Amino acid sequence: IAGSVLSTTIPTIQGSAEVSSTVDVYANGAVICNVTTNGLGLFDCTANAALSTGANVITATATDGAGNVSLPSVPVTITIDLLPTAEHIIVSPLSGTTITSTTPTIQGTAEVSSVVDVYANGTAICSTTTDGLGSFGCTAMTALAVGSNVITATATDLAGNGSLPSNAVEITITL
């Protein structure tokens, strides 16, 4: 899919062409795989060599039974991202804060467009997606226990790369 961000250097490219035609798939101008379409004209072609990290332009040509070669397909750019998510930090509340709500709002920063899962004492309490600046905020969906609670977060980027837990923030809930 155009614009996809993948966490593998050996992607599978899918498409369609004339039934029983031979399809050559290219990444950045070099053939990465070839395959024959099925009875519906569909194909799955797994790269036979690792693509480079970053942007890769994918095109394909098809050769029919008479040897006619098609024009290249419309270019599709995919991005290979193998890096773990950027550092993520809980910025509010601050460690040592006393809160009078059992459902506090947790705010922080992480890689842009990553999914952030927030935990209290190891149990998931909310999940959200960072905005275009990498900021997040989510309110606990489950009431936290009165007393001490340790808050952490993890992030998963668009390619599916996960992070280690964030800085731990200890808060106290009182009513």
GROMACS .gro file of C-alpha atoms in nm:
model
  175
    1ILE     CA    1   0.000   0.000   0.000
    2ALA     CA    2   0.139   0.340  -0.095
    3GLY     CA    3   0.287   0.521   0.201
    4SER     CA    4   0.321   0.207   0.413
    5VAL     CA    5   0.579   0.200   0.688
    6LEU     CA    6   0.719  -0.150   0.741
    7SER     CA    7   0.947  -0.309   0.998
    8THR     CA    8   1.091  -0.567   0.757
    9THR     CA    9   1.347  -0.534   0.481
   10ILE     CA   10   1.194  -0.832   0.296
   11PRO     CA   11   0.839  -0.717   0.216
   12THR     CA   12   0.575  -0.905   0.019
   13ILE     CA   13   0.434  -0.701  -0.268
   14GLN     CA   14   0.080  -0.776  -0.387
   15GLY     CA   15  -0.091  -0.669  -0.704
   16SER     CA   16  -0.273  -0.768  -1.018
   17ALA     CA   17  -0.197  -0.805  -1.388
   18GLU     CA   18  -0.320  -1.010  -1.683
   19VAL     CA   19  -0.398  -1.373  -1.592
   20SER     CA   20  -0.092  -1.600  -1.621
   21SER     CA   21   0.145  -1.312  -1.695
   22THR     CA   22   0.493  -1.291  -1.545
   23VAL     CA   23   0.536  -0.995  -1.314
   24ASP     CA   24   0.873  -0.838  -1.232
   25VAL     CA   25   0.868  -0.620  -0.921
   26TYR     CA   26   1.130  -0.348  -0.881
   27ALA     CA   27   1.255  -0.151  -0.581
   28ASN     CA   28   1.442   0.165  -0.673
   29GLY     CA   29   1.487   0.033  -1.029
   30ALA     CA   30   1.628  -0.311  -0.941
   31VAL     CA   31   1.430  -0.635  -0.975
   32ILE     CA   32   1.351  -0.775  -0.629
   33CYS     CA   33   1.123  -1.063  -0.730
   34ASN     CA   34   0.922  -1.214  -1.012
   35VAL     CA   35   0.611  -1.428  -1.010
   36THR     CA   36   0.331  -1.555  -1.234
   37THR     CA   37  -0.019  -1.424  -1.170
   38ASN     CA   38  -0.290  -1.669  -1.068
   39GLY     CA   39  -0.620  -1.746  -1.246
   40LEU     CA   40  -0.764  -1.419  -1.116
   41GLY     CA   41  -0.462  -1.216  -1.226
   42LEU     CA   42  -0.341  -1.164  -0.867
   43PHE     CA   43   0.012  -1.203  -0.737
   44ASP     CA   44   0.213  -1.206  -0.412
   45CYS     CA   45   0.584  -1.152  -0.457
   46THR     CA   46   0.829  -1.159  -0.165
   47ALA     CA   47   1.151  -0.964  -0.214
   48ASN     CA   48   1.450  -1.192  -0.272
   49ALA     CA   49   1.693  -0.932  -0.132
   50ALA     CA   50   1.678  -0.689   0.156
   51LEU     CA   51   1.550  -0.341   0.077
   52SER     CA   52   1.733  -0.045   0.227
   53THR     CA   53   1.595   0.136   0.527
   54GLY     CA   54   1.413   0.456   0.447
   55ALA     CA   55   1.206   0.524   0.135
   56ASN     CA   56   1.188   0.266  -0.144
   57VAL     CA   57   1.005   0.321  -0.473
   58ILE     CA   58   0.822   0.008  -0.591
   59THR     CA   59   0.712  -0.051  -0.952
   60ALA     CA   60   0.621  -0.357  -1.157
   61THR     CA   61   0.600  -0.470  -1.517
   62ALA     CA   62   0.403  -0.764  -1.658
   63THR     CA   63   0.489  -0.984  -1.953
   64ASP     CA   64   0.200  -1.170  -2.117
   65GLY     CA   65   0.211  -1.507  -2.291
   66ALA     CA   66   0.292  -1.343  -2.625
   67GLY     CA   67   0.597  -1.168  -2.476
   68ASN     CA   68   0.447  -0.820  -2.464
   69VAL     CA   69   0.589  -0.619  -2.172
   70SER     CA   70   0.369  -0.361  -2.003
   71LEU     CA   71   0.471  -0.009  -1.912
   72PRO     CA   72   0.591   0.021  -1.552
   73SER     CA   73   0.317   0.050  -1.293
   74VAL     CA   74   0.248   0.371  -1.106
   75PRO     CA   75   0.534   0.410  -0.853
   76VAL     CA   76   0.445   0.335  -0.491
   77THR     CA   77   0.673   0.449  -0.210
   78ILE     CA   78   0.710   0.238   0.103
   79THR     CA   79   0.931   0.316   0.401
   80ILE     CA   80   1.141   0.058   0.586
   81ASP     CA   81   1.181   0.153   0.955
   82LEU     CA   82   1.386  -0.084   1.170
   83LEU     CA   83   1.466   0.160   1.450
   84PRO     CA   84   1.299   0.136   1.790
   85THR     CA   85   1.069   0.421   1.871
   86ALA     CA   86   1.226   0.747   1.979
   87GLU     CA   87   1.261   0.811   2.351
   88HIS     CA   88   0.930   0.875   2.519
   89ILE     CA   89   0.879   1.058   2.844
   90ILE     CA   90   0.594   1.114   3.086
   91VAL     CA   91   0.592   1.488   3.159
   92SER     CA   92   0.276   1.518   3.371
   93PRO     CA   93   0.206   1.449   3.646
   94LEU     CA   94   0.551   1.485   3.794
   95SER     CA   95   0.690   1.212   4.016
   96GLY     CA   96   0.597   1.276   4.379
   97THR     CA   97   0.269   1.447   4.292
   98THR     CA   98  -0.041   1.389   4.508
   99ILE     CA   99  -0.364   1.369   4.307
  100THR     CA  100  -0.725   1.367   4.431
  101SER     CA  101  -0.868   1.182   4.129
  102THR     CA  102  -0.849   0.806   4.073
  103THR     CA  103  -0.856   0.866   3.697
  104PRO     CA  104  -0.568   1.108   3.632
  105THR     CA  105  -0.467   1.236   3.289
  106ILE     CA  106  -0.114   1.130   3.189
  107GLN     CA  107   0.075   1.349   2.940
  108GLY     CA  108   0.405   1.303   2.764
  109THR     CA  109   0.601   1.285   2.443
  110ALA     CA  110   0.692   1.004   2.203
  111GLU     CA  111   0.763   0.953   1.832
  112VAL     CA  112   0.507   1.126   1.606
  113SER     CA  113   0.203   0.908   1.524
  114SER     CA  114   0.305   0.630   1.761
  115VAL     CA  115   0.056   0.445   1.980
  116VAL     CA  116   0.128   0.501   2.349
  117ASP     CA  117   0.004   0.258   2.615
  118VAL     CA  118   0.008   0.391   2.971
  119TYR     CA  119   0.035   0.162   3.273
  120ALA     CA  120  -0.021   0.201   3.647
  121ASN     CA  121   0.161  -0.060   3.852
  122GLY     CA  122   0.202  -0.272   3.538
  123THR     CA  123  -0.167  -0.269   3.438
  124ALA     CA  124  -0.280  -0.087   3.124
  125ILE     CA  125  -0.496   0.216   3.208
  126CYS     CA  126  -0.523   0.399   2.873
  127SER     CA  127  -0.398   0.411   2.517
  128THR     CA  128  -0.368   0.697   2.268
  129THR     CA  129  -0.184   0.811   1.955
  130THR     CA  130   0.066   1.096   1.959
  131ASP     CA  131  -0.010   1.406   1.757
  132GLY     CA  132   0.198   1.569   1.482
  133LEU     CA  133   0.435   1.711   1.744
  134GLY     CA  134   0.476   1.381   1.931
  135SER     CA  135   0.263   1.484   2.230
  136PHE     CA  136   0.014   1.255   2.399
  137GLY     CA  137  -0.239   1.273   2.675
  138CYS     CA  138  -0.481   1.013   2.800
  139THR     CA  139  -0.707   0.979   3.100
  140ALA     CA  140  -0.707   0.656   3.298
  141MET     CA  141  -1.000   0.439   3.189
  142THR     CA  142  -0.967   0.231   3.506
  143ALA     CA  143  -0.966   0.380   3.854
  144LEU     CA  144  -0.624   0.373   4.017
  145ALA     CA  145  -0.588   0.252   4.375
  146VAL     CA  146  -0.576   0.504   4.658
  147GLY     CA  147  -0.214   0.533   4.768
  148SER     CA  148   0.108   0.500   4.569
  149ASN     CA  149   0.095   0.422   4.195
  150VAL     CA  150   0.388   0.388   3.954
  151ILE     CA  151   0.306   0.515   3.603
  152THR     CA  152   0.501   0.407   3.292
  153ALA     CA  153   0.432   0.409   2.919
  154THR     CA  154   0.540   0.219   2.610
  155ALA     CA  155   0.519   0.334   2.249
  156THR     CA  156   0.479   0.152   1.917
  157ASP     CA  157   0.567   0.339   1.596
  158LEU     CA  158   0.393   0.311   1.259
  159ALA     CA  159   0.623   0.027   1.154
  160GLY     CA  160   0.532  -0.174   1.465
  161ASN     CA  161   0.864  -0.117   1.643
  162GLY     CA  162   0.805  -0.120   2.019
  163SER     CA  163   0.984   0.070   2.291
  164LEU     CA  164   1.119  -0.005   2.632
  165PRO     CA  165   0.914   0.137   2.922
  166SER     CA  166   0.938   0.512   2.978
  167ASN     CA  167   1.063   0.688   3.285
  168ALA     CA  168   0.868   0.574   3.593
  169VAL     CA  169   0.656   0.839   3.763
  170GLU     CA  170   0.530   0.770   4.115
  171ILE     CA  171   0.209   0.947   4.212
  172THR     CA  172  -0.007   0.925   4.522
  173ILE     CA  173  -0.385   0.913   4.498
  174THR     CA  174  -0.581   1.055   4.793
  175LEU     CA  175  -0.954   1.114   4.826
   0.00000   0.00000   0.00000
